[in-house]
Amino acid sequence: MHETATGTTVTATSDDGADVSADAAAIDAPDGAGPRPPRRSSRALRHVLRHVVLPLAVTVVLAIAVARGLEMVHVRTEAYMEPEERWATLPSQLFVLGTLVVWPFVALLLAVTGSMWATALLGLAAAAVIAVGDHQKMAQRGEPLYPSDLEYLAHPGLLLETAGVRPVVAAGAVLAVLAVVAAIAVLSWRARRGRTRVERAFRWGSRAAFAVAGVAGLVVVMGFHEEGNPLREAYDDIPVTWAQWNQVQNYAQNGFVAGALYNMRGEAMERPEGYSAERMAELAATYEQAALEVNATRQAGALDDVNVVVILGETFTDPTRLSGVEVDEDPIPFTRDLMGTTPSGTMLSSGFGGGTANVEFEVLTGMSIANFEPQMHAPYPMLVPHHDDFPSVTDRLGPDHTTLAVHPYAPSFYRRDVVYPVLGFERQTFWDTIGHRDKVGNDTHISDEATYREVLDELEETEDPLLVNVVTMQNHSPYGGNFTDPIGATGDFGPGEAEGIGQYLRGLRHSDDAMAQLLEELEAMDERTIVLFYGDHLPAMWPGSVQSANTEQTLHETPWFVWANFETAPVDTPPVVAPYLLMNQLLAAADAPLTPYDALLEELSGEIAADEAGIMLDAQGRPTSEADLSPRGRELLEDYRLVQYDLSVGERHSLEAMTTVP
C-alpha cells in the first residue's frame, strides 16, 4: 500500500487499485481508539446491490414485460371470445410461469452482453418481432406462431413478403437496433477503464452466475415434454387443459407462452399399445394377403415403364365453390373440364393459408399428420431430417425409376434440400439450378409454365422411367400488382380486397393454361406418362366475410385429378379424400398392384376417407369421429397408427414387408 498526504488528508492506494481515504481527524483519534478501518463491508454491499440485485431485478422486470406483452398481443387475435373477456379468464399463475419461462433467455442475454441497457433493448426487440409474427400469422393463416417457425428466419425475403413489411423498413429497424447496441458497447468499454479489480470481479462473477442460471432454466424449458419436467408439472398443477386437437384453441385458453411450450419438439408419435415386432409381422401378413387379393385383378408391373409425375399446385383451388364471392370469369376452365373426364375429386387439406410441406409429406409418405403428436406439426423440418432414410413413394417406385424433385424456390425452405434425399429422391432442382426461370406479369415467383418446361426437359433427357415430384410456386402470396388484368370479384368486401382476389384469380388462370400446355405436350410424347395433380390449400387472403360464409371443411378443400396419355382404369373415389390417399388413386387409375401398405390405406379409405385439421370424414364424405366409427373402422385406424409409428419413429420391423409388392 502506498500513501500520500496533503494537508489533513491521507490517501492510500491498495494493491487492487482501490482508493482508501482517511481524514486527519481519524488519524488524530484519541489514544487507544486507533484509526477507523475502511468500510469494506459497505463497499461489498454496494457491489452486491449493483452487480447482483439490480441486474436480477432488471431481468425479472424485463421478463414480466416480455411475457405479458406477448400475451396481450396474442389475445387480440382471439377467435372464441372478446379479447378483454379472454384476458380476464387467464389464471394469474400462467403469467407467473410465463415470466419464469422468459427469464432464462433474458438472463443469457445479459450474460452475453454484460449490459442491462443492451439486454433490455435486444429483449424487447426480439419480443416485438415474435409478437408481430404471431399476430400476422394468426391474421393471415389462422394459426399461431410455433417454435418451429424459426425456420422462416432463414428466408427473410419470403417472411417480409408474407407479413407485408417492406424490406427497407425492416432493414432500417435492424440497423437502428444495431446502432444503439453499438453505442452501448462503446460506452461500456470506456467505462471499463475506471473500474477497480474488485468491481470487475463482481461483474464477471455476476455474468457467469446469470449464464449458469440461464442455461439451467433453458434446459428445463427445452425438456418441457420429458417425463417429470418441473415446468410441465407446474402448468399441469394450475391446472391447464391442453387442447391437443386444436392449437388455435390451445394458445387461446392457455396463453401464448404455454401454447408455444406445448408445441416445442417432443416425441413425434405416442407408442401405440401392443406395438412389437410380433404384432408388426402379423399386420404385414394380414395386409399382404389383402394386397394379393386386389392384385389378382390388376396388371403386374403396370408402372414399371411409365413416367410418374406428381404435381403440387401452390394454392391451386376452385374459388367458384366458395360462398360469399362471385367471380366474373372461371379461373380454371381447363382443369374443370378435365376433371369431368378423368379420375378426380376433392381433397381435404390439413392447412388453410399455409402448410404446403405437410400436404406434400402426406402425399409422398401415405402418413397422416393427425396421427402424430400435436407438437409434430411440421414433419419436414422436425422429423424427416433426423433419419438417414424415410419411407416414401420412392420405396415402391424407386427401384424401377430415376427419381427427381423439382421446386423452383429456396433449397432450404422447409429443409427440402435435406428432406428430399432422405425421402429417396436422387436429384433435386431448386431455384438456383433450374434451367427455366420465366415469370408471369410482375409476379416474383418462377411461373408454373417454366416449372413444367423444366419437367418436360427432364422427361425427354432421362432414359429410364422418371418419378418426379413437383412443387410449384407461382400462386404463392403476395398477390398485389402481379397482373394488369385481374379477374373481377364481388362480395361483402372492399375494393382493396377485391383487387387482391382478382390478382389471385388471374394467377390461377395462368396456372390452368400452363397445365393445359403441359398435358398437351405429354400427350404427344411416345413415353407413357401418368400425372397426379393436387392443390395444397386455400390462400389466406380471403376476406373474413368469405371465410365466415363457408364451413371449415370447405375452407380446406382443393381439387385433384389423375391424367395419363394412355387409357386409365375406372376409379371408385370417395367424395372427399385425404392427401395420404392420393397415391392410391393414381395406382388404381394405372391398374397397378398394391403393396401391403397400399392395401391398408385402401381398406382404411372404406371407413375413413379423410382425417385432417380436426375433420374426420367417412367413405361417403359425412363428418364422423373416432368414437362413432364402426368396430372395423376402429380396428383399421389402430392398424394404421401401428404401421405409421413403426415406419416413422419405431423400429421399422415391417418396412420391407409393407412397402414391397407381393
mmCIF file with all atom_site columns, N, CA and C in Angstrom, residues 287 366 368 371 580-581 584 598-611 617-619 629 632-641:
data_model
loop_
_atom_site.group_PDB
_atom_site.id
_atom_site.type_symbol
_atom_site.label_atom_id
_atom_site.label_alt_id
_atom_site.label_comp_id
_atom_site.label_asym_id
_atom_site.label_entity_id
_atom_site.label_seq_id
_atom_site.pdbx_PDB_ins_code
_atom_site.Cartn_x
_atom_site.Cartn_y
_atom_site.Cartn_z
_atom_site.occupancy
_atom_site.B_iso_or_equiv
_atom_site.pdbx_formal_charge
_atom_site.auth_seq_id
_atom_site.auth_comp_id
_atom_site.auth_asym_id
_atom_site.auth_atom_id
_atom_site.pdbx_PDB_model_num
ATOM 1   N N  . TYR A 1 287 ? -52.048 -57.647 -44.300 1.00 0.00 ? 287 TYR A N  1
ATOM 2   C CA . TYR A 1 287 ? -52.245 -56.743 -45.441 1.00 0.00 ? 287 TYR A CA 1
ATOM 3   C C  . TYR A 1 287 ? -51.506 -57.214 -46.688 1.00 0.00 ? 287 TYR A C  1
ATOM 4   N N  . GLY A 1 366 ? -47.849 -41.307 -47.449 1.00 0.00 ? 366 GLY A N  1
ATOM 5   C CA . GLY A 1 366 ? -49.055 -42.028 -47.068 1.00 0.00 ? 366 GLY A CA 1
ATOM 6   C C  . GLY A 1 366 ? -49.323 -41.959 -45.582 1.00 0.00 ? 366 GLY A C  1
ATOM 7   N N  . SER A 1 368 ? -50.456 -39.814 -42.042 1.00 0.00 ? 368 SER A N  1
ATOM 8   C CA . SER A 1 368 ? -51.365 -38.736 -41.655 1.00 0.00 ? 368 SER A CA 1
ATOM 9   C C  . SER A 1 368 ? -50.744 -37.869 -40.569 1.00 0.00 ? 368 SER A C  1
ATOM 10  N N  . ASN A 1 371 ? -52.099 -38.378 -37.018 1.00 0.00 ? 371 ASN A N  1
ATOM 11  C CA . ASN A 1 371 ? -51.637 -39.477 -36.170 1.00 0.00 ? 371 ASN A CA 1
ATOM 12  C C  . ASN A 1 371 ? -50.455 -39.091 -35.296 1.00 0.00 ? 371 ASN A C  1
ATOM 13  N N  . TYR A 1 580 ? -53.023 -38.318 -47.947 1.00 0.00 ? 580 TYR A N  1
ATOM 14  C CA . TYR A 1 580 ? -52.300 -39.585 -47.829 1.00 0.00 ? 580 TYR A CA 1
ATOM 15  C C  . TYR A 1 580 ? -52.956 -40.724 -48.609 1.00 0.00 ? 580 TYR A C  1
ATOM 16  N N  . LEU A 1 581 ? -54.128 -40.475 -49.192 1.00 0.00 ? 581 LEU A N  1
ATOM 17  C CA . LEU A 1 581 ? -54.794 -41.482 -50.021 1.00 0.00 ? 581 LEU A CA 1
ATOM 18  C C  . LEU A 1 581 ? -54.672 -41.196 -51.517 1.00 0.00 ? 581 LEU A C  1
ATOM 19  N N  . ASN A 1 584 ? -52.902 -43.765 -53.864 1.00 0.00 ? 584 ASN A N  1
ATOM 20  C CA . ASN A 1 584 ? -53.740 -44.929 -54.142 1.00 0.00 ? 584 ASN A CA 1
ATOM 21  C C  . ASN A 1 584 ? -54.677 -44.674 -55.315 1.00 0.00 ? 584 ASN A C  1
ATOM 22  N N  . ASP A 1 598 ? -50.158 -50.062 -49.187 1.00 0.00 ? 598 ASP A N  1
ATOM 23  C CA . ASP A 1 598 ? -51.216 -49.518 -50.042 1.00 0.00 ? 598 ASP A CA 1
ATOM 24  C C  . ASP A 1 598 ? -52.551 -50.193 -49.741 1.00 0.00 ? 598 ASP A C  1
ATOM 25  N N  . ALA A 1 599 ? -52.511 -51.517 -49.500 1.00 0.00 ? 599 ALA A N  1
ATOM 26  C CA . ALA A 1 599 ? -53.741 -52.259 -49.217 1.00 0.00 ? 599 ALA A CA 1
ATOM 27  C C  . ALA A 1 599 ? -54.362 -51.791 -47.902 1.00 0.00 ? 599 ALA A C  1
ATOM 28  N N  . LEU A 1 600 ? -53.523 -51.497 -46.914 1.00 0.00 ? 600 LEU A N  1
ATOM 29  C CA . LEU A 1 600 ? -54.028 -50.956 -45.650 1.00 0.00 ? 600 LEU A CA 1
ATOM 30  C C  . LEU A 1 600 ? -54.736 -49.629 -45.887 1.00 0.00 ? 600 LEU A C  1
ATOM 31  N N  . LEU A 1 601 ? -54.106 -48.738 -46.668 1.00 0.00 ? 601 LEU A N  1
ATOM 32  C CA . LEU A 1 601 ? -54.722 -47.446 -46.966 1.00 0.00 ? 601 LEU A CA 1
ATOM 33  C C  . LEU A 1 601 ? -56.024 -47.627 -47.748 1.00 0.00 ? 601 LEU A C  1
ATOM 34  N N  . GLU A 1 602 ? -56.038 -48.603 -48.645 1.00 0.00 ? 602 GLU A N  1
ATOM 35  C CA . GLU A 1 602 ? -57.233 -48.856 -49.445 1.00 0.00 ? 602 GLU A CA 1
ATOM 36  C C  . GLU A 1 602 ? -58.392 -49.282 -48.546 1.00 0.00 ? 602 GLU A C  1
ATOM 37  N N  . GLU A 1 603 ? -58.136 -50.185 -47.621 1.00 0.00 ? 603 GLU A N  1
ATOM 38  C CA . GLU A 1 603 ? -59.195 -50.630 -46.723 1.00 0.00 ? 603 GLU A CA 1
ATOM 39  C C  . GLU A 1 603 ? -59.604 -49.512 -45.764 1.00 0.00 ? 603 GLU A C  1
ATOM 40  N N  . LEU A 1 604 ? -58.629 -48.731 -45.323 1.00 0.00 ? 604 LEU A N  1
ATOM 41  C CA . LEU A 1 604 ? -58.923 -47.612 -44.431 1.00 0.00 ? 604 LEU A CA 1
ATOM 42  C C  . LEU A 1 604 ? -59.856 -46.614 -45.095 1.00 0.00 ? 604 LEU A C  1
ATOM 43  N N  . SER A 1 605 ? -59.646 -46.357 -46.392 1.00 0.00 ? 605 SER A N  1
ATOM 44  C CA . SER A 1 605 ? -60.467 -45.364 -47.098 1.00 0.00 ? 605 SER A CA 1
ATOM 45  C C  . SER A 1 605 ? -61.929 -45.783 -47.175 1.00 0.00 ? 605 SER A C  1
ATOM 46  N N  . GLY A 1 606 ? -62.197 -47.080 -47.008 1.00 0.00 ? 606 GLY A N  1
ATOM 47  C CA . GLY A 1 606 ? -63.578 -47.542 -46.993 1.00 0.00 ? 606 GLY A CA 1
ATOM 48  C C  . GLY A 1 606 ? -64.306 -47.201 -45.709 1.00 0.00 ? 606 GLY A C  1
ATOM 49  N N  . GLU A 1 607 ? -63.561 -46.799 -44.684 1.00 0.00 ? 607 GLU A N  1
ATOM 50  C CA . GLU A 1 607 ? -64.147 -46.410 -43.408 1.00 0.00 ? 607 GLU A CA 1
ATOM 51  C C  . GLU A 1 607 ? -63.878 -44.944 -43.076 1.00 0.00 ? 607 GLU A C  1
ATOM 52  N N  . ILE A 1 608 ? -62.629 -44.513 -43.315 1.00 0.00 ? 608 ILE A N  1
ATOM 53  C CA . ILE A 1 608 ? -62.220 -43.131 -43.041 1.00 0.00 ? 608 ILE A CA 1
ATOM 54  C C  . ILE A 1 608 ? -61.550 -42.586 -44.294 1.00 0.00 ? 608 ILE A C  1
ATOM 55  N N  . ALA A 1 609 ? -62.239 -41.715 -45.012 1.00 0.00 ? 609 ALA A N  1
ATOM 56  C CA . ALA A 1 609 ? -61.686 -41.187 -46.257 1.00 0.00 ? 609 ALA A CA 1
ATOM 57  C C  . ALA A 1 609 ? -60.786 -39.988 -46.022 1.00 0.00 ? 609 ALA A C  1
ATOM 58  N N  . ALA A 1 610 ? -60.912 -39.349 -44.863 1.00 0.00 ? 610 ALA A N  1
ATOM 59  C CA . ALA A 1 610 ? -60.082 -38.177 -44.567 1.00 0.00 ? 610 ALA A CA 1
ATOM 60  C C  . ALA A 1 610 ? -60.077 -37.919 -43.070 1.00 0.00 ? 610 ALA A C  1
ATOM 61  N N  . ASP A 1 611 ? -58.936 -37.471 -42.582 1.00 0.00 ? 611 ASP A N  1
ATOM 62  C CA . ASP A 1 611 ? -58.794 -37.067 -41.179 1.00 0.00 ? 611 ASP A CA 1
ATOM 63  C C  . ASP A 1 611 ? -57.767 -35.941 -41.150 1.00 0.00 ? 611 ASP A C  1
ATOM 64  N N  . LEU A 1 617 ? -63.894 -37.627 -41.972 1.00 0.00 ? 617 LEU A N  1
ATOM 65  C CA . LEU A 1 617 ? -64.984 -37.929 -42.896 1.00 0.00 ? 617 LEU A CA 1
ATOM 66  C C  . LEU A 1 617 ? -65.008 -39.422 -43.199 1.00 0.00 ? 617 LEU A C  1
ATOM 67  N N  . ASP A 1 618 ? -66.212 -39.976 -43.333 1.00 0.00 ? 618 ASP A N  1
ATOM 68  C CA . ASP A 1 618 ? -66.312 -41.383 -43.695 1.00 0.00 ? 618 ASP A CA 1
ATOM 69  C C  . ASP A 1 618 ? -66.241 -41.546 -45.208 1.00 0.00 ? 618 ASP A C  1
ATOM 70  N N  . ALA A 1 619 ? -66.413 -42.747 -45.690 1.00 0.00 ? 619 ALA A N  1
ATOM 71  C CA . ALA A 1 619 ? -66.259 -43.024 -47.119 1.00 0.00 ? 619 ALA A CA 1
ATOM 72  C C  . ALA A 1 619 ? -67.311 -42.325 -47.968 1.00 0.00 ? 619 ALA A C  1
ATOM 73  N N  . LEU A 1 629 ? -66.959 -44.453 -35.070 1.00 0.00 ? 629 LEU A N  1
ATOM 74  C CA . LEU A 1 629 ? -66.547 -45.419 -36.086 1.00 0.00 ? 629 LEU A CA 1
ATOM 75  C C  . LEU A 1 629 ? -67.103 -46.804 -35.785 1.00 0.00 ? 629 LEU A C  1
ATOM 76  N N  . ARG A 1 632 ? -64.957 -52.194 -37.244 1.00 0.00 ? 632 ARG A N  1
ATOM 77  C CA . ARG A 1 632 ? -63.959 -52.385 -38.305 1.00 0.00 ? 632 ARG A CA 1
ATOM 78  C C  . ARG A 1 632 ? -63.170 -51.106 -38.540 1.00 0.00 ? 632 ARG A C  1
ATOM 79  N N  . GLY A 1 633 ? -63.846 -49.962 -38.490 1.00 0.00 ? 633 GLY A N  1
ATOM 80  C CA . GLY A 1 633 ? -63.158 -48.694 -38.669 1.00 0.00 ? 633 GLY A CA 1
ATOM 81  C C  . GLY A 1 633 ? -62.143 -48.443 -37.577 1.00 0.00 ? 633 GLY A C  1
ATOM 82  N N  . ARG A 1 634 ? -62.508 -48.730 -36.338 1.00 0.00 ? 634 ARG A N  1
ATOM 83  C CA . ARG A 1 634 ? -61.563 -48.544 -35.231 1.00 0.00 ? 634 ARG A CA 1
ATOM 84  C C  . ARG A 1 634 ? -60.381 -49.498 -35.350 1.00 0.00 ? 634 ARG A C  1
ATOM 85  N N  . GLU A 1 635 ? -60.645 -50.709 -35.815 1.00 0.00 ? 635 GLU A N  1
ATOM 86  C CA . GLU A 1 635 ? -59.564 -51.682 -36.000 1.00 0.00 ? 635 GLU A CA 1
ATOM 87  C C  . GLU A 1 635 ? -58.581 -51.219 -37.075 1.00 0.00 ? 635 GLU A C  1
ATOM 88  N N  . LEU A 1 636 ? -59.113 -50.725 -38.177 1.00 0.00 ? 636 LEU A N  1
ATOM 89  C CA . LEU A 1 636 ? -58.251 -50.245 -39.260 1.00 0.00 ? 636 LEU A CA 1
ATOM 90  C C  . LEU A 1 636 ? -57.438 -49.026 -38.819 1.00 0.00 ? 636 LEU A C  1
ATOM 91  N N  . LEU A 1 637 ? -58.068 -48.116 -38.073 1.00 0.00 ? 637 LEU A N  1
ATOM 92  C CA . LEU A 1 637 ? -57.353 -46.941 -37.605 1.00 0.00 ? 637 LEU A CA 1
ATOM 93  C C  . LEU A 1 637 ? -56.236 -47.343 -36.647 1.00 0.00 ? 637 LEU A C  1
ATOM 94  N N  . GLU A 1 638 ? -56.497 -48.322 -35.798 1.00 0.00 ? 638 GLU A N  1
ATOM 95  C CA . GLU A 1 638 ? -55.465 -48.812 -34.884 1.00 0.00 ? 638 GLU A CA 1
ATOM 96  C C  . GLU A 1 638 ? -54.308 -49.437 -35.667 1.00 0.00 ? 638 GLU A C  1
ATOM 97  N N  . ASP A 1 639 ? -54.633 -50.227 -36.696 1.00 0.00 ? 639 ASP A N  1
ATOM 98  C CA . ASP A 1 639 ? -53.586 -50.839 -37.526 1.00 0.00 ? 639 ASP A CA 1
ATOM 99  C C  . ASP A 1 639 ? -52.766 -49.768 -38.240 1.00 0.00 ? 639 ASP A C  1
ATOM 100 N N  . TYR A 1 640 ? -53.463 -48.763 -38.755 1.00 0.00 ? 640 TYR A N  1
ATOM 101 C CA . TYR A 1 640 ? -52.793 -47.675 -39.481 1.00 0.00 ? 640 TYR A CA 1
ATOM 102 C C  . TYR A 1 640 ? -51.812 -46.943 -38.565 1.00 0.00 ? 640 TYR A C  1
ATOM 103 N N  . ARG A 1 641 ? -52.249 -46.659 -37.356 1.00 0.00 ? 641 ARG A N  1
ATOM 104 C CA . ARG A 1 641 ? -51.377 -45.955 -36.418 1.00 0.00 ? 641 ARG A CA 1
ATOM 105 C C  . ARG A 1 641 ? -50.182 -46.812 -36.019 1.00 0.00 ? 641 ARG A C  1
#
